[in-house]
Coordinates of C-alpha atoms in Angstrom, one line a residue:
X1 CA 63.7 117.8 137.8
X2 CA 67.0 118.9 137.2
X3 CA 69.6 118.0 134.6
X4 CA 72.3 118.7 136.2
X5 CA 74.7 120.2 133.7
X6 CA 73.7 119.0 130.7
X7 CA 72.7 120.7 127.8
X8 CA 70.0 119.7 125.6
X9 CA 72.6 118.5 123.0
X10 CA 74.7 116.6 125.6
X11 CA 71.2 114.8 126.7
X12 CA 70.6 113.8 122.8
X13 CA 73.9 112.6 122.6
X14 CA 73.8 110.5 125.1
X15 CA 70.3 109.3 124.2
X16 CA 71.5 108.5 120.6
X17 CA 74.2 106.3 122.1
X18 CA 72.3 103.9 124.4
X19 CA 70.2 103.8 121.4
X20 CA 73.3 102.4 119.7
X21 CA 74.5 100.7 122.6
X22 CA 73.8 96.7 122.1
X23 CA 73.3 96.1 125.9
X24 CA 70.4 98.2 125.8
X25 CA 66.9 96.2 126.4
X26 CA 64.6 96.6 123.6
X27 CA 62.2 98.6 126.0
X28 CA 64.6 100.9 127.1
X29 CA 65.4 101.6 123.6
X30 CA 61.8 101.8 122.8
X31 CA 61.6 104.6 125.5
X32 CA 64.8 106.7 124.4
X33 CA 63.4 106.3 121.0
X34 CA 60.2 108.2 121.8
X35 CA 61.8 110.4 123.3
X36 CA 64.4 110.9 120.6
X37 CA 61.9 111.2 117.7
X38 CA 59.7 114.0 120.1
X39 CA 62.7 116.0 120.9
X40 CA 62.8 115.9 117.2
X41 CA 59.5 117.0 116.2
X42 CA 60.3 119.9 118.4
X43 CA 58.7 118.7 121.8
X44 CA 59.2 120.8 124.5
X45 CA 62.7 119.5 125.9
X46 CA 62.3 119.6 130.0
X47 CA 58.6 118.1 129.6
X48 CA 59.6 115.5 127.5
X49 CA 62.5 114.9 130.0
X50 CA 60.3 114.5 132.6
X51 CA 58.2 112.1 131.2
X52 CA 61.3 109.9 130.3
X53 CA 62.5 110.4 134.3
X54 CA 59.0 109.2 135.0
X55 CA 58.4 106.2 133.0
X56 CA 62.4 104.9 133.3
X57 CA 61.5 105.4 137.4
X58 CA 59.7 102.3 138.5
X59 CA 62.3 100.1 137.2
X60 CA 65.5 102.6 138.5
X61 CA 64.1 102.1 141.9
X62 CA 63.8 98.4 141.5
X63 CA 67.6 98.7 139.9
X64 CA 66.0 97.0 137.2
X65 CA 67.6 99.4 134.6
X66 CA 70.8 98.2 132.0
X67 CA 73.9 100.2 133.9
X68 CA 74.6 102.5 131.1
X69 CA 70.4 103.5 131.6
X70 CA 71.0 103.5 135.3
X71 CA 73.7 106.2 134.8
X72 CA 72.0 108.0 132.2
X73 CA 68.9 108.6 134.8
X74 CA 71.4 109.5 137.4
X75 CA 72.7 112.4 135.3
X76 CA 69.1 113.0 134.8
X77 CA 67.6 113.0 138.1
X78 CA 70.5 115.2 139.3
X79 CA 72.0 111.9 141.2
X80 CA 75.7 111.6 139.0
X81 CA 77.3 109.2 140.0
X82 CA 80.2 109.3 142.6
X83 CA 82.9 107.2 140.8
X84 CA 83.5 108.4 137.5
X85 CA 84.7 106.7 134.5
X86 CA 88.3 107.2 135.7
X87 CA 87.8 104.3 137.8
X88 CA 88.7 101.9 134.3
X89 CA 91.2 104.8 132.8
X90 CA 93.5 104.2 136.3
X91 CA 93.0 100.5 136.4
X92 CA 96.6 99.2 134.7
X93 CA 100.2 98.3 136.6
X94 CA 102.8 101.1 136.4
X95 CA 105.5 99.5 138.0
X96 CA 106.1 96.1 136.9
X97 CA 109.0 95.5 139.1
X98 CA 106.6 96.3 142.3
X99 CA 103.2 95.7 141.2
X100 CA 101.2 92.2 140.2
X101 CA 97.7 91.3 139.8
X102 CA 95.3 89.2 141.4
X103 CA 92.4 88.0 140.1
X104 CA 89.5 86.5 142.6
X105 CA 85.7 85.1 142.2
X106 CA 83.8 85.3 144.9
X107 CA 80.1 86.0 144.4
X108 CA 78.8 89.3 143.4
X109 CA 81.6 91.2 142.6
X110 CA 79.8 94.2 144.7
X111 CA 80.8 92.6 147.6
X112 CA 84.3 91.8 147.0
X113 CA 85.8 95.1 146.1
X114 CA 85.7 96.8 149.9
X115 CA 87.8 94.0 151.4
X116 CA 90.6 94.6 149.1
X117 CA 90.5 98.6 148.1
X118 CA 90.8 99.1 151.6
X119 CA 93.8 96.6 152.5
X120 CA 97.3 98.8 152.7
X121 CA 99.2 98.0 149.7
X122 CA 96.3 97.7 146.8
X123 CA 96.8 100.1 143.7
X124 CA 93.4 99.3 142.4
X125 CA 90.5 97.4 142.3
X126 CA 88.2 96.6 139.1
X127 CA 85.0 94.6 138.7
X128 CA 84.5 92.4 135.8
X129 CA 83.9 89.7 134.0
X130 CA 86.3 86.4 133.4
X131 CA 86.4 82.9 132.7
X132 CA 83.7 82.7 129.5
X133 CA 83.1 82.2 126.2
X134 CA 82.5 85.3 124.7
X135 CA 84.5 88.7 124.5
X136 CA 83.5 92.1 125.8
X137 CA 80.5 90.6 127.7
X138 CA 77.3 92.2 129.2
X139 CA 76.1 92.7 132.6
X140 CA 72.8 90.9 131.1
X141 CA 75.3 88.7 128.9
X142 CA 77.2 87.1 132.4
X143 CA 74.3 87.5 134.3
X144 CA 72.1 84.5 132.5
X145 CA 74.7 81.9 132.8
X146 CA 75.2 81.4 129.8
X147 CA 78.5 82.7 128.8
X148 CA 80.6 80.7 131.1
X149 CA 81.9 84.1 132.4
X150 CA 81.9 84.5 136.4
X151 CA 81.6 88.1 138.1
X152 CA 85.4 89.1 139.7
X153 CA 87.4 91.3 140.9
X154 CA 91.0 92.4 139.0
X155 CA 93.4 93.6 141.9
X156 CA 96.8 95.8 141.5
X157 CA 98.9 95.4 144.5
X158 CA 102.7 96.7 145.3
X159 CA 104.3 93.6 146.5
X160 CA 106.6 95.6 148.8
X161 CA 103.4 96.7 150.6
X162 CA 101.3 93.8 150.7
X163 CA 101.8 90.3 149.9
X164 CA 99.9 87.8 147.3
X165 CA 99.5 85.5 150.3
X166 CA 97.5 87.9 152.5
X167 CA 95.4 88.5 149.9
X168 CA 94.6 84.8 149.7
X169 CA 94.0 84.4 152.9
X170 CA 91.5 87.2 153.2
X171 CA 89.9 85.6 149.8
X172 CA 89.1 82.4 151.7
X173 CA 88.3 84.6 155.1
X174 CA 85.3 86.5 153.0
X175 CA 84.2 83.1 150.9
X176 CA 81.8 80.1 151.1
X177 CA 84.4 77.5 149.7
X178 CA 82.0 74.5 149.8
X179 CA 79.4 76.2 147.3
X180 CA 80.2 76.3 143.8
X181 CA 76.5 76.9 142.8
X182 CA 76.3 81.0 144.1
X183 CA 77.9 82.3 147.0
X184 CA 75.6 83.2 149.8
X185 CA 72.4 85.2 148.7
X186 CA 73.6 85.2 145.3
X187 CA 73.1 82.2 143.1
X188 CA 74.2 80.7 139.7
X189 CA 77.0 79.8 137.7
X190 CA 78.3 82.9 137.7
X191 CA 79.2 83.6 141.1
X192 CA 81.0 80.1 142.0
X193 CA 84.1 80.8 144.0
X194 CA 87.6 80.8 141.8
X195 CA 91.2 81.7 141.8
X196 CA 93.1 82.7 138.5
X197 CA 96.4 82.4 139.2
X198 CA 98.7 84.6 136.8
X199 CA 101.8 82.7 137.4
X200 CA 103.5 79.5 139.0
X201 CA 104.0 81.2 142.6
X202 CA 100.5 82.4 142.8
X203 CA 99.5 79.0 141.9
X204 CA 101.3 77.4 144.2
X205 CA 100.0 79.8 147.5
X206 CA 96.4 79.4 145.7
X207 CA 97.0 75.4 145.9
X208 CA 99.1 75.7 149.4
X209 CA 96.0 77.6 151.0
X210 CA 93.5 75.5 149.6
X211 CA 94.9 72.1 150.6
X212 CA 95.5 74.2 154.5
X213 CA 91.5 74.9 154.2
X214 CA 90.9 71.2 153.4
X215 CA 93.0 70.0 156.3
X216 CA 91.6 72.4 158.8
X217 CA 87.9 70.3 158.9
X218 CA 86.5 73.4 159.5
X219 CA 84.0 72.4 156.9
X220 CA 81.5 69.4 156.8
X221 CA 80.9 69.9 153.1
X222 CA 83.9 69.5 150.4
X223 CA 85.8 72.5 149.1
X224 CA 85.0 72.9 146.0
X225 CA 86.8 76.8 144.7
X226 CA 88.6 76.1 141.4
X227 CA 92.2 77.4 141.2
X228 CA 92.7 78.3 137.2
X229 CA 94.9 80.1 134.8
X230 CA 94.1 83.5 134.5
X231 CA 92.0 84.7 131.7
X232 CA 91.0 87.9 129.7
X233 CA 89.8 90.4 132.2
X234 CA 86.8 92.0 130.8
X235 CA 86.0 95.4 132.9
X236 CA 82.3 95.6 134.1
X237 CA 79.8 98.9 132.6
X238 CA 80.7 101.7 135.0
X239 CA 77.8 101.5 137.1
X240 CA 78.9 98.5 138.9
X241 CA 82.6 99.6 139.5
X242 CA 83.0 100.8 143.6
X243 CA 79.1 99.9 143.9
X244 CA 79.9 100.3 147.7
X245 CA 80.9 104.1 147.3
X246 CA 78.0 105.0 145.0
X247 CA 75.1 102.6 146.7
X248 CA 76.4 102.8 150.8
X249 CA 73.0 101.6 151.9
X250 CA 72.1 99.1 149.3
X251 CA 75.9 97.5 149.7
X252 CA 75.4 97.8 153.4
X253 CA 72.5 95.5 153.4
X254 CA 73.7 93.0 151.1
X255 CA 76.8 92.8 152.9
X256 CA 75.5 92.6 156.6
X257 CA 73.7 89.2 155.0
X258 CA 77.6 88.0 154.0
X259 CA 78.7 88.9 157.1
X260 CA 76.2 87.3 159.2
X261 CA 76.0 84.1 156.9
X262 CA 80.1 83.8 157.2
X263 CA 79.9 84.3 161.1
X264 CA 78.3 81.3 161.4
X265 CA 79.7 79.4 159.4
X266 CA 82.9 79.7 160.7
X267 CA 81.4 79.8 164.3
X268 CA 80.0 76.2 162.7
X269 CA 83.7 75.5 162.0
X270 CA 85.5 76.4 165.1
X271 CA 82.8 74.3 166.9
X272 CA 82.9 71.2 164.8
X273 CA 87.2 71.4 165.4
X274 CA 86.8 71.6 169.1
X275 CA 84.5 68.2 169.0
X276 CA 86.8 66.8 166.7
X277 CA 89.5 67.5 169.2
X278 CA 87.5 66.1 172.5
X279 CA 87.1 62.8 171.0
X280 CA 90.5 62.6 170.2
X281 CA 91.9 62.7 174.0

């Protein structure tokens, strides 16, 4: 096993801080413990290493780990991550005269990142956390319904490039409007579908588009995606930011289950208009 190019030191460090770190589970932390107090009684460093890869495994390849563990076994297992850190530190408008945000919930914010990142016009794109009660939330925190908070996605985008409008409409393109208990595979509070608006004109497009959705009857079920006041963005642990870049397979698979859910539903759609139209002549 490889550490890629960490030293021993730089492995401590890190160990001591998801020691520290609060969104650590107590049994991860019980792990990087042993391993800390080990190292310290002058265990040999790459066997002690190893056996932290090993036990830390089962639940890595069940992505069953806290992200900050997830990237620390990365480093470990000579894996690093693609997207660096750099992902947050580029995240902010520079242009203020050309450049607005967006901010969308649509499910697992995993899936909803692509769509837009590869859309001409879009500075960046950040997954996070909005919505809730609390601040600086968890992963875990979001994840147990509890804080209110739903999984989104932050956009920057240079209005001379791209619109706020075609952004909405690809929103409600890549959405199950009629669920507000999950989206698709993915269910709880914390994936309902919601717009925060961050100013009067993106409201009005949000309600404008919404109201163009209900009138369609493409849907037999009400539409039910919230249109809200933006609130405090809080930026997800770095594991999950451009999931689709550092986990092509896994992303693949979730998102060919979208995909396949949203073409028939909108086949669904386009049939139930064309009824809808025969019985009218």
């Amino acid at each position: 096993m490889e550490t890629m190019q960490l030293t021993q030191e730089e492995v401590l460090q890190r160990i001591y801080n998801l020691i520290l770190n609060p969104n650590t589970r107590e049994w991860e932390r019980y792990l990087l413990t042993t391993t800390k107090n080990a190292l310290a009684d002058q265990g040999n460093f790459k066997e002690q290493l190893a056996k932290l890869e090993a036990e830390l495994r089962p639940l890595a390849l069940r992505n069953n780990l806290t992200p900050d563990v997830t990237d620390f076994y990365q480093e470990i297992t000579g894996n690093d991550p693609v997207v660096e850190e750099a992902v947050k530190e580029k995240h902010f408008v520079t242009d203020p005269a050309y450049q607005e945000r967006a901010i969308l919930a649509g499910g697992c914010f995993w899936c909803m990142v692509e769509p837009f990142e590869n859309h001409p016009g879009i500075v960046s794109v950040l997954s996070g956390y909005t919505g809730g009660t609390i601040e600086n939330p968890s992963y875990d925190q979001v994840s147990s319904g509890a804080t209110g908070h739903v999984e989104a996605v932050e956009i920057i985008f240079d209005t001379r490039v791209v619109r706020y409008q075609e952004l909405i409409d690809l929103y409600w393109q890549i959405t199950d409007p009629t669920d507000d208990t999950g989206q698709f595979q993915d269910r709880g509070a914390q994936y309902r579908p919601i717009i925060f608006v961050t100013n009067d004109e993106q409201k009005r497009i949000a309600e404008k588009t919404k109201q163009a959705v209900i009138d369609s009857d493409r849907y037999s079920k009400p539409i039910v995606t919230e249109i809200r006041a933006a609130e405090t963005f809080w930026p997800a642990e770095n594991y999950h930011q451009e999931f689709y870049k550092k986990q092509p397979k896994r992303y693949k698979a979730i998102k060919r289950e979208r995909q396949q859910f949203l073409t028939y539903q909108h086949l669904k759609g386009k049939l139930r208009v064309g009824l809808r139209r025969k019985k009218s002549f």
